[in-house]
């Protein structure tokens, strides 16, 4: 048990640190041959799994292990990883089918996925364990197994922050992948997180928005106009490329989409870092909107819709939650209904309170504030109420998570456990 108010015992949060490899042409050729062989073997093993209905590791290994090793020249470890990767792909497919992510069982999409073996692209990611890959972090090199033997001194680049994280927390498998003409390793790190601070009474409320991406109850506004402007420019260009519809336009489109996603992710990382640092510095918890079903709830005019969906609120929420968890800052999720129409001063609820996109003016008490700041103060207040109630009640578990479409009930979790539970991979930084 941790001491009261202390940050005693630790748990792990898994996250991924991506490093870029800088192979020599010779090394790159060996990596390519290896990745292609692993994926060809996986596609073959997948056919066997499909035909013999042997989709579990042990069963599939019996049918494929020797052949995978001999036909593709893979070592024992690589062969096992190929088989495990195949089984994992079937497990993921089964879960997706069951969850309805591919439509109803009679739909074309569902049947297309269910009625043929899983195939692997030649450049699909391949897992490496510590016997096949070793890290020389001070030298920024790895030594990695390939079809042409162990390849030593493969250089990589990473920021000082990532290097430190790798040195301290890297554990278990890494994935080798090839994307946009570059080689990467995704290393799994298990970062120890602090026990949530006890004795927290106040919260920092965060309102997530379209114009202002995040506004705190302290009145701090994060990012906004410049980001949206860049996104608009990007969208115009994309529409142009979409119209062209040639193979090269499609390629460029894909590249741009990834680039924009990276940029959005980067901004989300920066915002979440600032938010968590501020809460930690002032000894407060963080109050966030529960964004379950935000797409269904929010109806927007057309030009806004594009910016809205391309901006990933869910991602920002998840980043804040896991960074908070790492720092031992409690996170409470609240029902966001009517936070934009309710007066943070007197509680009066009226649609007309929201006089414009930017401004809030209470019809009852005359209180005037930035609309988003007013919203974030409501979020803060709701979180503090829930937190107090939670501290009084003896029930250890948070109420069940509201289902889709009923996202009205408040749900709370003291440690933010819902968003970044151990075992979930969160992007590293
Ligand atoms: Zn009022």
PDB file of C-alpha atoms in Angstrom, residues 128-398:
ATOM      1  CA  UNK A 128      11.455  -9.205 -32.864  1.00  0.00           C
ATOM      2  CA  UNK A 129      12.317 -10.412 -29.382  1.00  0.00           C
ATOM      3  CA  UNK A 130      15.521  -9.902 -27.427  1.00  0.00           C
ATOM      4  CA  UNK A 131      17.148 -12.987 -28.891  1.00  0.00           C
ATOM      5  CA  UNK A 132      16.803 -11.575 -32.413  1.00  0.00           C
ATOM      6  CA  UNK A 133      17.423  -7.936 -31.690  1.00  0.00           C
ATOM      7  CA  UNK A 134      19.742  -6.243 -29.240  1.00  0.00           C
ATOM      8  CA  UNK A 135      20.041  -2.551 -28.523  1.00  0.00           C
ATOM      9  CA  UNK A 136      23.265  -0.645 -28.032  1.00  0.00           C
ATOM     10  CA  UNK A 137      21.586   2.530 -26.917  1.00  0.00           C
ATOM     11  CA  UNK A 138      24.675   4.668 -26.127  1.00  0.00           C
ATOM     12  CA  UNK A 139      26.012   3.963 -29.631  1.00  0.00           C
ATOM     13  CA  UNK A 140      22.589   4.335 -31.210  1.00  0.00           C
ATOM     14  CA  UNK A 141      22.885   1.019 -32.997  1.00  0.00           C
ATOM     15  CA  UNK A 142      21.074  -2.273 -32.971  1.00  0.00           C
ATOM     16  CA  UNK A 143      22.174  -5.723 -33.910  1.00  0.00           C
ATOM     17  CA  UNK A 144      19.383  -7.497 -35.707  1.00  0.00           C
ATOM     18  CA  UNK A 145      18.756 -10.968 -37.096  1.00  0.00           C
ATOM     19  CA  UNK A 146      18.270 -11.168 -40.881  1.00  0.00           C
ATOM     20  CA  UNK A 147      18.193 -13.909 -43.488  1.00  0.00           C
ATOM     21  CA  UNK A 148      21.849 -13.152 -44.211  1.00  0.00           C
ATOM     22  CA  UNK A 149      22.817 -13.579 -40.591  1.00  0.00           C
ATOM     23  CA  UNK A 150      23.115 -11.234 -37.679  1.00  0.00           C
ATOM     24  CA  UNK A 151      23.466  -7.654 -38.877  1.00  0.00           C
ATOM     25  CA  UNK A 152      25.539  -5.608 -36.463  1.00  0.00           C
ATOM     26  CA  UNK A 153      25.856  -1.844 -36.126  1.00  0.00           C
ATOM     27  CA  UNK A 154      22.615  -0.839 -37.768  1.00  0.00           C
ATOM     28  CA  UNK A 155      22.374   2.830 -36.849  1.00  0.00           C
ATOM     29  CA  UNK A 156      19.211   4.510 -35.623  1.00  0.00           C
ATOM     30  CA  UNK A 157      18.168   8.017 -34.614  1.00  0.00           C
ATOM     31  CA  UNK A 158      16.065   9.092 -31.683  1.00  0.00           C
ATOM     32  CA  UNK A 159      15.599  12.192 -29.575  1.00  0.00           C
ATOM     33  CA  UNK A 160      17.475  12.362 -26.246  1.00  0.00           C
ATOM     34  CA  UNK A 161      14.135  11.894 -24.488  1.00  0.00           C
ATOM     35  CA  UNK A 162      13.399   8.722 -26.441  1.00  0.00           C
ATOM     36  CA  UNK A 163      16.908   7.397 -25.865  1.00  0.00           C
ATOM     37  CA  UNK A 164      16.475   7.823 -22.134  1.00  0.00           C
ATOM     38  CA  UNK A 165      13.147   6.092 -22.210  1.00  0.00           C
ATOM     39  CA  UNK A 166      14.571   3.199 -24.210  1.00  0.00           C
ATOM     40  CA  UNK A 167      17.482   2.823 -21.838  1.00  0.00           C
ATOM     41  CA  UNK A 168      15.269   2.834 -18.764  1.00  0.00           C
ATOM     42  CA  UNK A 169      12.097   1.091 -19.768  1.00  0.00           C
ATOM     43  CA  UNK A 170      12.415  -0.932 -22.954  1.00  0.00           C
ATOM     44  CA  UNK A 171      11.096  -4.438 -22.431  1.00  0.00           C
ATOM     45  CA  UNK A 172       9.877  -7.280 -24.583  1.00  0.00           C
ATOM     46  CA  UNK A 173       9.281  -7.187 -28.289  1.00  0.00           C
ATOM     47  CA  UNK A 174       9.913  -4.578 -30.951  1.00  0.00           C
ATOM     48  CA  UNK A 175       8.305  -4.442 -34.377  1.00  0.00           C
ATOM     49  CA  UNK A 176      10.347  -3.970 -37.524  1.00  0.00           C
ATOM     50  CA  UNK A 177       8.505  -1.983 -40.148  1.00  0.00           C
ATOM     51  CA  UNK A 178       8.992  -0.254 -43.468  1.00  0.00           C
ATOM     52  CA  UNK A 179       6.913   2.793 -44.284  1.00  0.00           C
ATOM     53  CA  UNK A 180       7.147   5.626 -46.785  1.00  0.00           C
ATOM     54  CA  UNK A 181      10.554   4.368 -47.875  1.00  0.00           C
ATOM     55  CA  UNK A 182      11.971   4.347 -44.341  1.00  0.00           C
ATOM     56  CA  UNK A 183      12.798   1.672 -41.803  1.00  0.00           C
ATOM     57  CA  UNK A 184      11.557   1.852 -38.231  1.00  0.00           C
ATOM     58  CA  UNK A 185      11.610  -0.111 -35.032  1.00  0.00           C
ATOM     59  CA  UNK A 186       8.664   0.250 -32.691  1.00  0.00           C
ATOM     60  CA  UNK A 187      10.006  -0.615 -29.274  1.00  0.00           C
ATOM     61  CA  UNK A 188       7.720  -1.463 -26.381  1.00  0.00           C
ATOM     62  CA  UNK A 189       8.510   0.408 -23.195  1.00  0.00           C
ATOM     63  CA  UNK A 190       6.949  -0.231 -19.854  1.00  0.00           C
ATOM     64  CA  UNK A 191       7.033   3.069 -18.061  1.00  0.00           C
ATOM     65  CA  UNK A 192       6.446   3.001 -14.374  1.00  0.00           C
ATOM     66  CA  UNK A 193       3.662   5.253 -13.310  1.00  0.00           C
ATOM     67  CA  UNK A 194       3.169   6.934 -10.020  1.00  0.00           C
ATOM     68  CA  UNK A 195       0.318   5.961  -7.745  1.00  0.00           C
ATOM     69  CA  UNK A 196      -2.430   8.582  -8.061  1.00  0.00           C
ATOM     70  CA  UNK A 197      -1.927  11.335  -5.572  1.00  0.00           C
ATOM     71  CA  UNK A 198      -4.331  11.218  -2.680  1.00  0.00           C
ATOM     72  CA  UNK A 199      -5.529  14.349  -1.027  1.00  0.00           C
ATOM     73  CA  UNK A 200      -6.459  16.017  -4.305  1.00  0.00           C
ATOM     74  CA  UNK A 201      -9.529  18.176  -3.895  1.00  0.00           C
ATOM     75  CA  UNK A 202      -9.470  20.557  -6.811  1.00  0.00           C
ATOM     76  CA  UNK A 203      -9.523  19.914 -10.504  1.00  0.00           C
ATOM     77  CA  UNK A 204      -8.373  21.565 -13.678  1.00  0.00           C
ATOM     78  CA  UNK A 205     -11.303  21.451 -16.115  1.00  0.00           C
ATOM     79  CA  UNK A 206     -10.580  20.949 -19.813  1.00  0.00           C
ATOM     80  CA  UNK A 207     -13.016  21.895 -22.545  1.00  0.00           C
ATOM     81  CA  UNK A 208     -12.218  20.348 -25.913  1.00  0.00           C
ATOM     82  CA  UNK A 209     -13.394  22.363 -28.872  1.00  0.00           C
ATOM     83  CA  UNK A 210     -13.159  22.971 -32.562  1.00  0.00           C
ATOM     84  CA  UNK A 211     -11.990  26.556 -32.644  1.00  0.00           C
ATOM     85  CA  UNK A 212      -9.957  26.315 -29.451  1.00  0.00           C
ATOM     86  CA  UNK A 213      -8.654  22.803 -29.195  1.00  0.00           C
ATOM     87  CA  UNK A 214      -8.385  22.881 -25.431  1.00  0.00           C
ATOM     88  CA  UNK A 215      -9.404  25.541 -22.924  1.00  0.00           C
ATOM     89  CA  UNK A 216      -8.667  25.146 -19.225  1.00  0.00           C
ATOM     90  CA  UNK A 217     -10.824  26.377 -16.368  1.00  0.00           C
ATOM     91  CA  UNK A 218      -7.916  28.714 -15.547  1.00  0.00           C
ATOM     92  CA  UNK A 219      -8.687  30.431 -18.825  1.00  0.00           C
ATOM     93  CA  UNK A 220      -5.697  29.153 -20.748  1.00  0.00           C
ATOM     94  CA  UNK A 221      -6.460  28.532 -24.426  1.00  0.00           C
ATOM     95  CA  UNK A 222      -4.340  26.007 -26.266  1.00  0.00           C
ATOM     96  CA  UNK A 223      -3.733  26.017 -30.042  1.00  0.00           C
ATOM     97  CA  UNK A 224      -6.554  26.988 -32.321  1.00  0.00           C
ATOM     98  CA  UNK A 225      -6.664  29.304 -35.263  1.00  0.00           C
ATOM     99  CA  UNK A 226      -3.255  28.625 -36.776  1.00  0.00           C
ATOM    100  CA  UNK A 227      -3.862  24.918 -36.632  1.00  0.00           C
ATOM    101  CA  UNK A 228      -7.237  25.196 -38.283  1.00  0.00           C
ATOM    102  CA  UNK A 229      -5.876  27.416 -41.014  1.00  0.00           C
ATOM    103  CA  UNK A 230      -3.191  24.895 -41.876  1.00  0.00           C
ATOM    104  CA  UNK A 231      -5.775  22.181 -41.943  1.00  0.00           C
ATOM    105  CA  UNK A 232      -8.001  24.099 -44.302  1.00  0.00           C
ATOM    106  CA  UNK A 233      -5.156  24.581 -46.763  1.00  0.00           C
ATOM    107  CA  UNK A 234      -4.397  20.911 -46.524  1.00  0.00           C
ATOM    108  CA  UNK A 235      -8.004  20.020 -47.251  1.00  0.00           C
ATOM    109  CA  UNK A 236      -8.181  22.164 -50.384  1.00  0.00           C
ATOM    110  CA  UNK A 237      -5.104  20.451 -51.725  1.00  0.00           C
ATOM    111  CA  UNK A 238      -6.511  17.077 -50.867  1.00  0.00           C
ATOM    112  CA  UNK A 239      -9.765  17.728 -52.662  1.00  0.00           C
ATOM    113  CA  UNK A 240      -7.735  18.611 -55.746  1.00  0.00           C
ATOM    114  CA  UNK A 241      -5.746  15.393 -55.532  1.00  0.00           C
ATOM    115  CA  UNK A 242      -8.876  13.361 -54.955  1.00  0.00           C
ATOM    116  CA  UNK A 243     -10.359  14.726 -58.154  1.00  0.00           C
ATOM    117  CA  UNK A 244      -7.306  13.734 -60.135  1.00  0.00           C
ATOM    118  CA  UNK A 245      -7.571  10.114 -59.023  1.00  0.00           C
ATOM    119  CA  UNK A 246      -4.417   8.959 -60.791  1.00  0.00           C
ATOM    120  CA  UNK A 247      -2.089   6.463 -59.087  1.00  0.00           C
ATOM    121  CA  UNK A 248       0.445   9.167 -58.325  1.00  0.00           C
ATOM    122  CA  UNK A 249      -2.245  11.471 -56.943  1.00  0.00           C
ATOM    123  CA  UNK A 250      -3.442   8.615 -54.743  1.00  0.00           C
ATOM    124  CA  UNK A 251       0.065   8.049 -53.478  1.00  0.00           C
ATOM    125  CA  UNK A 252       0.534  11.688 -52.695  1.00  0.00           C
ATOM    126  CA  UNK A 253      -2.819  11.759 -50.977  1.00  0.00           C
ATOM    127  CA  UNK A 254      -1.918   8.879 -48.736  1.00  0.00           C
ATOM    128  CA  UNK A 255       1.349  10.494 -47.845  1.00  0.00           C
ATOM    129  CA  UNK A 256      -0.298  13.805 -47.024  1.00  0.00           C
ATOM    130  CA  UNK A 257      -2.928  12.138 -44.906  1.00  0.00           C
ATOM    131  CA  UNK A 258      -0.231  10.454 -42.845  1.00  0.00           C
ATOM    132  CA  UNK A 259       1.661  13.699 -42.576  1.00  0.00           C
ATOM    133  CA  UNK A 260      -1.393  15.507 -41.303  1.00  0.00           C
ATOM    134  CA  UNK A 261      -2.101  12.756 -38.804  1.00  0.00           C
ATOM    135  CA  UNK A 262       1.459  13.051 -37.551  1.00  0.00           C
ATOM    136  CA  UNK A 263       1.088  16.791 -37.163  1.00  0.00           C
ATOM    137  CA  UNK A 264      -2.194  16.438 -35.311  1.00  0.00           C
ATOM    138  CA  UNK A 265      -0.632  13.841 -33.060  1.00  0.00           C
ATOM    139  CA  UNK A 266       2.290  16.103 -32.381  1.00  0.00           C
ATOM    140  CA  UNK A 267       0.010  18.958 -31.375  1.00  0.00           C
ATOM    141  CA  UNK A 268      -2.055  16.648 -29.182  1.00  0.00           C
ATOM    142  CA  UNK A 269       1.134  15.520 -27.470  1.00  0.00           C
ATOM    143  CA  UNK A 270       2.162  19.109 -26.784  1.00  0.00           C
ATOM    144  CA  UNK A 271      -1.228  20.150 -25.450  1.00  0.00           C
ATOM    145  CA  UNK A 272      -1.568  17.096 -23.230  1.00  0.00           C
ATOM    146  CA  UNK A 273       1.907  17.624 -21.849  1.00  0.00           C
ATOM    147  CA  UNK A 274       1.103  21.211 -20.888  1.00  0.00           C
ATOM    148  CA  UNK A 275      -2.220  20.289 -19.335  1.00  0.00           C
ATOM    149  CA  UNK A 276      -0.750  17.520 -17.204  1.00  0.00           C
ATOM    150  CA  UNK A 277       2.237  19.614 -16.160  1.00  0.00           C
ATOM    151  CA  UNK A 278      -0.096  22.390 -15.020  1.00  0.00           C
ATOM    152  CA  UNK A 279      -2.272  20.020 -12.983  1.00  0.00           C
ATOM    153  CA  UNK A 280       0.771  18.382 -11.447  1.00  0.00           C
ATOM    154  CA  UNK A 281       2.390  21.699 -10.589  1.00  0.00           C
ATOM    155  CA  UNK A 282      -0.720  22.941  -8.804  1.00  0.00           C
ATOM    156  CA  UNK A 283      -1.607  19.637  -7.118  1.00  0.00           C
ATOM    157  CA  UNK A 284      -4.919  19.291  -8.907  1.00  0.00           C
ATOM    158  CA  UNK A 285      -6.671  16.482 -10.751  1.00  0.00           C
ATOM    159  CA  UNK A 286      -7.838  16.757 -14.355  1.00  0.00           C
ATOM    160  CA  UNK A 287     -11.474  16.928 -15.402  1.00  0.00           C
ATOM    161  CA  UNK A 288     -12.245  15.770 -18.923  1.00  0.00           C
ATOM    162  CA  UNK A 289     -15.382  15.336 -20.940  1.00  0.00           C
ATOM    163  CA  UNK A 290     -16.446  11.765 -21.485  1.00  0.00           C
ATOM    164  CA  UNK A 291     -16.300  11.640 -25.244  1.00  0.00           C
ATOM    165  CA  UNK A 292     -18.214   8.406 -25.738  1.00  0.00           C
ATOM    166  CA  UNK A 293     -20.340   8.880 -28.781  1.00  0.00           C
ATOM    167  CA  UNK A 294     -19.233  12.422 -29.535  1.00  0.00           C
ATOM    168  CA  UNK A 295     -19.836  11.884 -33.240  1.00  0.00           C
ATOM    169  CA  UNK A 296     -23.448  10.982 -32.674  1.00  0.00           C
ATOM    170  CA  UNK A 297     -24.036  13.826 -30.305  1.00  0.00           C
ATOM    171  CA  UNK A 298     -22.387  16.681 -32.092  1.00  0.00           C
ATOM    172  CA  UNK A 299     -24.161  17.923 -35.172  1.00  0.00           C
ATOM    173  CA  UNK A 300     -22.196  20.401 -37.149  1.00  0.00           C
ATOM    174  CA  UNK A 301     -22.525  22.446 -40.240  1.00  0.00           C
ATOM    175  CA  UNK A 302     -20.674  21.004 -43.187  1.00  0.00           C
ATOM    176  CA  UNK A 303     -17.457  23.043 -43.284  1.00  0.00           C
ATOM    177  CA  UNK A 304     -16.933  22.410 -39.602  1.00  0.00           C
ATOM    178  CA  UNK A 305     -17.558  18.721 -39.896  1.00  0.00           C
ATOM    179  CA  UNK A 306     -14.356  18.109 -41.802  1.00  0.00           C
ATOM    180  CA  UNK A 307     -12.150  19.930 -39.328  1.00  0.00           C
ATOM    181  CA  UNK A 308     -13.955  18.253 -36.519  1.00  0.00           C
ATOM    182  CA  UNK A 309     -13.510  14.690 -37.632  1.00  0.00           C
ATOM    183  CA  UNK A 310      -9.974  15.256 -38.784  1.00  0.00           C
ATOM    184  CA  UNK A 311      -9.158  16.569 -35.362  1.00  0.00           C
ATOM    185  CA  UNK A 312      -8.976  13.698 -33.031  1.00  0.00           C
ATOM    186  CA  UNK A 313     -10.560  14.619 -29.739  1.00  0.00           C
ATOM    187  CA  UNK A 314     -10.441  11.062 -28.603  1.00  0.00           C
ATOM    188  CA  UNK A 315      -6.705  11.004 -29.159  1.00  0.00           C
ATOM    189  CA  UNK A 316      -6.165  14.144 -27.121  1.00  0.00           C
ATOM    190  CA  UNK A 317      -8.312  12.770 -24.314  1.00  0.00           C
ATOM    191  CA  UNK A 318      -6.344   9.527 -24.334  1.00  0.00           C
ATOM    192  CA  UNK A 319      -2.999  11.351 -24.351  1.00  0.00           C
ATOM    193  CA  UNK A 320      -4.024  13.481 -21.391  1.00  0.00           C
ATOM    194  CA  UNK A 321      -5.290  10.431 -19.510  1.00  0.00           C
ATOM    195  CA  UNK A 322      -2.175   8.349 -19.932  1.00  0.00           C
ATOM    196  CA  UNK A 323       0.250  11.186 -19.286  1.00  0.00           C
ATOM    197  CA  UNK A 324      -1.732  12.032 -16.160  1.00  0.00           C
ATOM    198  CA  UNK A 325      -1.635   8.444 -15.076  1.00  0.00           C
ATOM    199  CA  UNK A 326       2.094   8.336 -15.506  1.00  0.00           C
ATOM    200  CA  UNK A 327       2.434  11.408 -13.321  1.00  0.00           C
ATOM    201  CA  UNK A 328      -0.006  10.178 -10.686  1.00  0.00           C
ATOM    202  CA  UNK A 329      -2.529  12.908 -11.485  1.00  0.00           C
ATOM    203  CA  UNK A 330      -6.122  11.686 -11.057  1.00  0.00           C
ATOM    204  CA  UNK A 331      -8.460  12.033 -14.027  1.00  0.00           C
ATOM    205  CA  UNK A 332     -12.224  12.229 -13.788  1.00  0.00           C
ATOM    206  CA  UNK A 333     -14.465  11.925 -16.839  1.00  0.00           C
ATOM    207  CA  UNK A 334     -17.729  13.810 -16.712  1.00  0.00           C
ATOM    208  CA  UNK A 335     -20.891  13.886 -18.760  1.00  0.00           C
ATOM    209  CA  UNK A 336     -20.409  16.810 -21.162  1.00  0.00           C
ATOM    210  CA  UNK A 337     -24.129  17.381 -21.764  1.00  0.00           C
ATOM    211  CA  UNK A 338     -25.105  21.057 -21.613  1.00  0.00           C
ATOM    212  CA  UNK A 339     -21.718  22.238 -20.356  1.00  0.00           C
ATOM    213  CA  UNK A 340     -21.793  24.883 -23.071  1.00  0.00           C
ATOM    214  CA  UNK A 341     -25.245  26.198 -22.149  1.00  0.00           C
ATOM    215  CA  UNK A 342     -25.001  26.146 -18.374  1.00  0.00           C
ATOM    216  CA  UNK A 343     -23.833  29.171 -16.435  1.00  0.00           C
ATOM    217  CA  UNK A 344     -20.722  28.373 -14.420  1.00  0.00           C
ATOM    218  CA  UNK A 345     -21.643  31.055 -11.894  1.00  0.00           C
ATOM    219  CA  UNK A 346     -25.319  30.397 -11.131  1.00  0.00           C
ATOM    220  CA  UNK A 347     -26.072  27.093 -12.875  1.00  0.00           C
ATOM    221  CA  UNK A 348     -28.813  28.546 -15.066  1.00  0.00           C
ATOM    222  CA  UNK A 349     -29.347  26.366 -18.136  1.00  0.00           C
ATOM    223  CA  UNK A 350     -30.526  28.074 -21.308  1.00  0.00           C
ATOM    224  CA  UNK A 351     -29.694  27.580 -24.941  1.00  0.00           C
ATOM    225  CA  UNK A 352     -29.706  31.353 -25.360  1.00  0.00           C
ATOM    226  CA  UNK A 353     -26.862  31.669 -22.844  1.00  0.00           C
ATOM    227  CA  UNK A 354     -24.458  30.818 -25.605  1.00  0.00           C
ATOM    228  CA  UNK A 355     -24.636  34.027 -27.559  1.00  0.00           C
ATOM    229  CA  UNK A 356     -21.986  33.202 -30.147  1.00  0.00           C
ATOM    230  CA  UNK A 357     -19.264  30.716 -30.946  1.00  0.00           C
ATOM    231  CA  UNK A 358     -16.903  32.660 -28.722  1.00  0.00           C
ATOM    232  CA  UNK A 359     -19.080  34.152 -26.003  1.00  0.00           C
ATOM    233  CA  UNK A 360     -21.282  33.092 -23.138  1.00  0.00           C
ATOM    234  CA  UNK A 361     -23.698  35.458 -21.429  1.00  0.00           C
ATOM    235  CA  UNK A 362     -26.044  34.216 -18.711  1.00  0.00           C
ATOM    236  CA  UNK A 363     -29.693  35.223 -19.178  1.00  0.00           C
ATOM    237  CA  UNK A 364     -30.306  34.880 -15.484  1.00  0.00           C
ATOM    238  CA  UNK A 365     -27.381  36.449 -13.615  1.00  0.00           C
ATOM    239  CA  UNK A 366     -25.678  38.378 -16.406  1.00  0.00           C
ATOM    240  CA  UNK A 367     -22.368  36.561 -16.043  1.00  0.00           C
ATOM    241  CA  UNK A 368     -20.244  36.917 -19.174  1.00  0.00           C
ATOM    242  CA  UNK A 369     -17.279  34.739 -20.096  1.00  0.00           C
ATOM    243  CA  UNK A 370     -15.416  33.069 -22.912  1.00  0.00           C
ATOM    244  CA  UNK A 371     -17.729  30.263 -23.995  1.00  0.00           C
ATOM    245  CA  UNK A 372     -15.049  27.591 -23.762  1.00  0.00           C
ATOM    246  CA  UNK A 373     -13.812  28.817 -20.420  1.00  0.00           C
ATOM    247  CA  UNK A 374     -17.330  28.757 -19.058  1.00  0.00           C
ATOM    248  CA  UNK A 375     -17.611  25.186 -20.375  1.00  0.00           C
ATOM    249  CA  UNK A 376     -14.362  24.093 -18.773  1.00  0.00           C
ATOM    250  CA  UNK A 377     -15.464  25.533 -15.438  1.00  0.00           C
ATOM    251  CA  UNK A 378     -18.648  23.446 -15.623  1.00  0.00           C
ATOM    252  CA  UNK A 379     -16.549  20.402 -16.368  1.00  0.00           C
ATOM    253  CA  UNK A 380     -14.337  21.189 -13.402  1.00  0.00           C
ATOM    254  CA  UNK A 381     -17.331  21.583 -11.080  1.00  0.00           C
ATOM    255  CA  UNK A 382     -18.889  18.301 -12.193  1.00  0.00           C
ATOM    256  CA  UNK A 383     -15.610  16.492 -11.663  1.00  0.00           C
ATOM    257  CA  UNK A 384     -15.164  17.906  -8.178  1.00  0.00           C
ATOM    258  CA  UNK A 385     -18.691  16.813  -7.238  1.00  0.00           C
ATOM    259  CA  UNK A 386     -18.075  13.312  -8.561  1.00  0.00           C
ATOM    260  CA  UNK A 387     -14.722  13.167  -6.830  1.00  0.00           C
ATOM    261  CA  UNK A 388     -16.197  14.154  -3.478  1.00  0.00           C
ATOM    262  CA  UNK A 389     -19.003  11.654  -3.857  1.00  0.00           C
ATOM    263  CA  UNK A 390     -16.517   8.967  -4.861  1.00  0.00           C
ATOM    264  CA  UNK A 391     -14.341   9.731  -1.851  1.00  0.00           C
ATOM    265  CA  UNK A 392     -17.339   9.334   0.471  1.00  0.00           C
ATOM    266  CA  UNK A 393     -18.777   6.187  -1.038  1.00  0.00           C
ATOM    267  CA  UNK A 394     -17.242   2.880  -0.091  1.00  0.00           C
ATOM    268  CA  UNK A 395     -17.908   1.270  -3.446  1.00  0.00           C
ATOM    269  CA  UNK A 396     -14.511   0.566  -4.989  1.00  0.00           C
ATOM    270  CA  UNK A 397     -15.648   0.430  -8.604  1.00  0.00           C
ATOM    271  CA  UNK A 398     -16.709   3.286 -10.830  1.00  0.00           C
TER     272      UNK A 398
END
